[in-house]
Amino acid sequence: MKKQLHLLVLVIFLGQVNLLVAQVNEVLKFDYLRPYEYKQSKGNMVAKAFLSNTNGKDYSKIVFENGDMVKIEKEGDKSWVWLPVMGEPENIQIIAKRKNNNRTQLFTPLVTSDWGYFEEGTFHIISSSHQDIAWMDTPQACRHDRINEIIGPALDIMKTDESYHFGMEQALNLKEFVEEHPERKQEVIERYKEGRFTWGATYNQPYEGMQMGEQLIREMYFGKLWIEKNFDGVQENTAYNTDVPGRTLQFPQILAKSGTENLFVSRMREGFYDWHSPDGSSVLTYTPGNYGWAAMFYKIFDDDAIEALRKIQNRVKMWSDYYREHNLPPHFAIVISNDASGPVDYGEVVKEWNQIRKTSKVKIPELRHSTVPGFLENIKAGNPQFEQLDGDRPNIWAYIHGPGHHKAITASRESGRMLPSAEIFNTVDALLKSSFDDYPENRLSKAFEESIYPDHGWGGLNGHITDSIFRDKLEFAANEANEMFETSINSIAKKIGTKRDDAIVVFNDLSWERNGIASTILPNEAQKYYVVDETGAVVPSQPSVSNPRELQFYANNVPSLGYKTYYVRKGRKTVKTNAEVAPNVLSNTYYTLHLGEGGITYLFDHVLGKEILNTTRFSGGDVLSMGYDGNGAGEFTQMTEPNMADYDKLSNHDSPWKMTEHGAVFTEYMNKAKFKHAEVVQKIRVYHQEKKIDFYVDLLNWDGTHNREFRFAVPLDMENARVKYEVPLAIAEVGKTEMKQAPRGWAWGGTYDQKPETIHPREVLNFISAETDDVAVTMATDVALADWIDPTREAVDYTVLQGILLASHKSCHAEGNWYHQTGDHHFKFSISSHAPSEKESYQFGTGSNHTLRTVFTPSKNGTTMLPETYSFFNVSDPMVRISTVKKSEEGSDVIMRLVEMEGKDKSPTIGLSQSFQKLIHTNLIEKEKNQLEGNGKKFKVNVGNNAIETYKLVFPIRQ
């Protein structure tokens, strides 16, 4: 029995020894009272904590390396101790009541004394609110919240806290607010001038590559210029495009030449970049990595100053080397922004932080409220060496707008093309009248504003309403543009001296001489008439099959931004064409082509002596139906590719070709095929007077089946081709014009680590082309997204130019709508093969989407004001485009904008139809820079490679 008792005692004793050894080997843990309770003790700040993972009553005190000692005191069921808040990590001795239980371990204060590069710096709290026009709800609901839950309350906080700052990202929000509260306009101006309430320099935050060039420029007219004109001359120098992971090539130039110095973006590695456009102009671009991190994750200021100190220190330690390397002043931003987030006043935390800073023996940075412009002004002080960045970042959210909203974006492109044309010819009309009295200034302004109203917030909660409003505004702008253009050319036509009755005046709205098809509606059947030019030479023409009164003809050498007069005569005279046609084969001066399943199965270029297509997988003009389970935009790091679910293509269907039209101008063929969810009607039009083939694709009775995608494909007999395409105000090239590094930054789905050169498909404007050293093929497109890589399984190596027609995917908002797009859709593409030439590609692609417009004049006009053929404005170099000619924003002068499209320094001569008196170089939004030499009907200027230059011309016109 005694032996058993001895064994029991030994087991208990060994158990206690093992427990003590385990306790001694375990780090003693201190849990701090929250919110922190702290006080000053012997010149140091100490915070109250308790021993959480051991029996605190076994310990009596803690001794620090410098000899300081603090007691461990019993209070309730816990053992408490006051520990230093700041200092260096150090070994401490924890004294136990039993000497052999003493322990030593490393103690790290809540906040170390190591602030690195920032110990005498400043931390900027940048409170802001990221705004889509509509994402959290409809545009009207979001507008109400912006005004009443965000902007108004932010101004109210500023009344009671003079240190508070806030920022909104776009001028549209300011416009909404002062429309609702005009009585607070002066208050806004005062806060503006104090630098406490700032607004973005752009109208809104669009998909930059979705807009045509002048539309993107008008972001600055309705942003920065509008603010200056309406808010006591305030100069807003910072633009925001916070959300979209995409930057277009010329946006830095647009900003810089509008007097905007800074750009705030996110979804990119945190840092400071000197971001250049091809012409060399640049803006300081700042990104915090992602705009929501401080608010959503770290919640830096949600507690008290000590917790803020602790969290910020962990964040900024990694940035000391970056700041030191780039010689940046020690200013660091904490961006407090989220989608539709309202103002939060961190005034108490700021006061507490700075009071701790004042009393602490440790050097810690100052904390203050700030704005992005204020923060960046501090960053630019001294001699900072910003990271150099060139090139664009293709938009990986591009599926959301073009393929997801085909009809709306078609209207957007139409308005983007035609509004500048309406401006130009209304300006011409005003100059001819020597008065701007009839110039539709307000109407043009309204249409331009509506044309850029849709931003990056397609879909969202109640997105069907948002998308409908966006589409309505775009269609309104397109209709207005066309009406104003037609009004102007009809007015001009009345001033043209015509030699006989039945004149057709063909107008060219582009700044180079053009050839192409034109048409007019006659009072009688078109087949009874033919067309001659002003010399009486017969012009190739043919009546339309779809409209018996429409006469189509081939107009050539129509002057730049001008017109040429033709005449209709009774009878039928034909022009001989070198064309042999049959229901499925055609040969003319330019091409021999064979038609088979899905489109063109053989295409030979007689001029180049080359076969153009490789039709082993697809026919030329094939239509592909695929699966697509992406959501267009969202927290993904790579664009979602289509898949092979229910894959089908037009060339799988046996459908006979039918020749539907034939004449001296063109021959047209048609076939039809029934896909699972729509009928596909394919028309191919081959021109006999120019080297051009049109493709018309109609998707009829599309049923809106979810997660489907349609593509148009042209397979080329090319490998390793150079792919080029039009972007706003420039021509981009795959693998050459993109930024070279992966953007980094983060999304919910990870890091943006894909090299931009590998991103496809791409946002395109009028064309995409592929070229080798001896041949090029240009595809003019009226859709917003194009590709060049075979998307199917076992993809081919050769180039396949594609237009993405539509995709029936869902909004990435959890409660968002489907972009089903039921009904009929109509698409048009044109191709031409030629020697490698950006000029050929650009002019072909642009001209294909700018129809030659006509005015029919039944009775001759004896006026001598204008001749039968005339150019109002022309440029000696056809690759320097006149982007617009418009009435100046102030006064009755004329603004002309030039864009160099070839990437070369130029010194073009500009020809005018009337004499000007004075020439002034301005910035992009018409602020005068300097007067240039010149007067009369010509002037010569220097336009750098890819430069956008704006000039004011003073004419002798009635004011």
Coordinates of C-alpha atoms in Angstrom, one line a residue, residues 242 245 247 263-275 285-291 293 315 318-319 321-323 325-326 328 332 385-389 393 739-747 750-754:
T242 CA -10.3 54.9 -59.6
P245 CA -8.3 48.3 -64.5
R247 CA -5.7 53.1 -69.1
L263 CA -4.1 61.2 -62.0
F264 CA -5.5 59.0 -59.2
V265 CA -6.0 55.3 -60.1
S266 CA -6.1 52.0 -58.3
R267 CA -5.9 48.3 -59.0
M268 CA -2.2 48.8 -59.6
R269 CA 0.9 48.5 -57.4
E270 CA 1.0 51.2 -54.8
G271 CA 3.4 54.0 -55.9
F272 CA 4.0 57.2 -57.8
Y273 CA 4.5 57.1 -61.6
D274 CA 5.3 59.7 -64.2
W275 CA 3.0 58.3 -66.8
T285 CA -0.1 59.1 -61.4
Y286 CA -0.7 57.9 -57.8
T287 CA -2.2 54.6 -56.8
P288 CA -2.8 53.2 -53.3
G289 CA -2.9 49.7 -54.7
N290 CA -6.7 49.4 -54.4
Y291 CA -8.9 52.3 -53.3
W293 CA -8.0 48.6 -48.6
R315 CA 1.7 49.1 -43.2
M318 CA 7.8 48.3 -46.1
W319 CA 7.7 51.7 -47.8
D321 CA 13.1 51.8 -48.9
Y322 CA 10.7 52.8 -51.8
Y323 CA 10.5 56.4 -50.6
E325 CA 15.0 55.1 -53.4
H326 CA 12.8 57.6 -55.2
L328 CA 10.2 61.2 -52.0
F332 CA 2.1 58.8 -46.8
Q385 CA 12.3 60.6 -58.8
F386 CA 9.0 59.1 -59.8
E387 CA 8.8 55.7 -61.6
Q388 CA 8.7 56.2 -65.3
L389 CA 5.8 54.6 -67.1
R393 CA -3.0 49.2 -70.0
M739 CA 3.1 49.3 -70.4
K740 CA 5.8 46.7 -70.1
Q741 CA 5.4 45.6 -66.5
A742 CA 2.5 43.8 -64.9
P743 CA 0.3 46.4 -63.1
R744 CA 0.2 44.5 -59.8
G745 CA -2.2 45.9 -57.2
W746 CA -4.9 43.7 -56.0
A747 CA -8.5 42.5 -56.5
G750 CA -5.7 38.1 -56.4
T751 CA -3.0 40.2 -58.0
Y752 CA -3.0 41.8 -61.4
D753 CA 0.2 40.0 -62.5
Q754 CA -0.7 39.5 -66.2

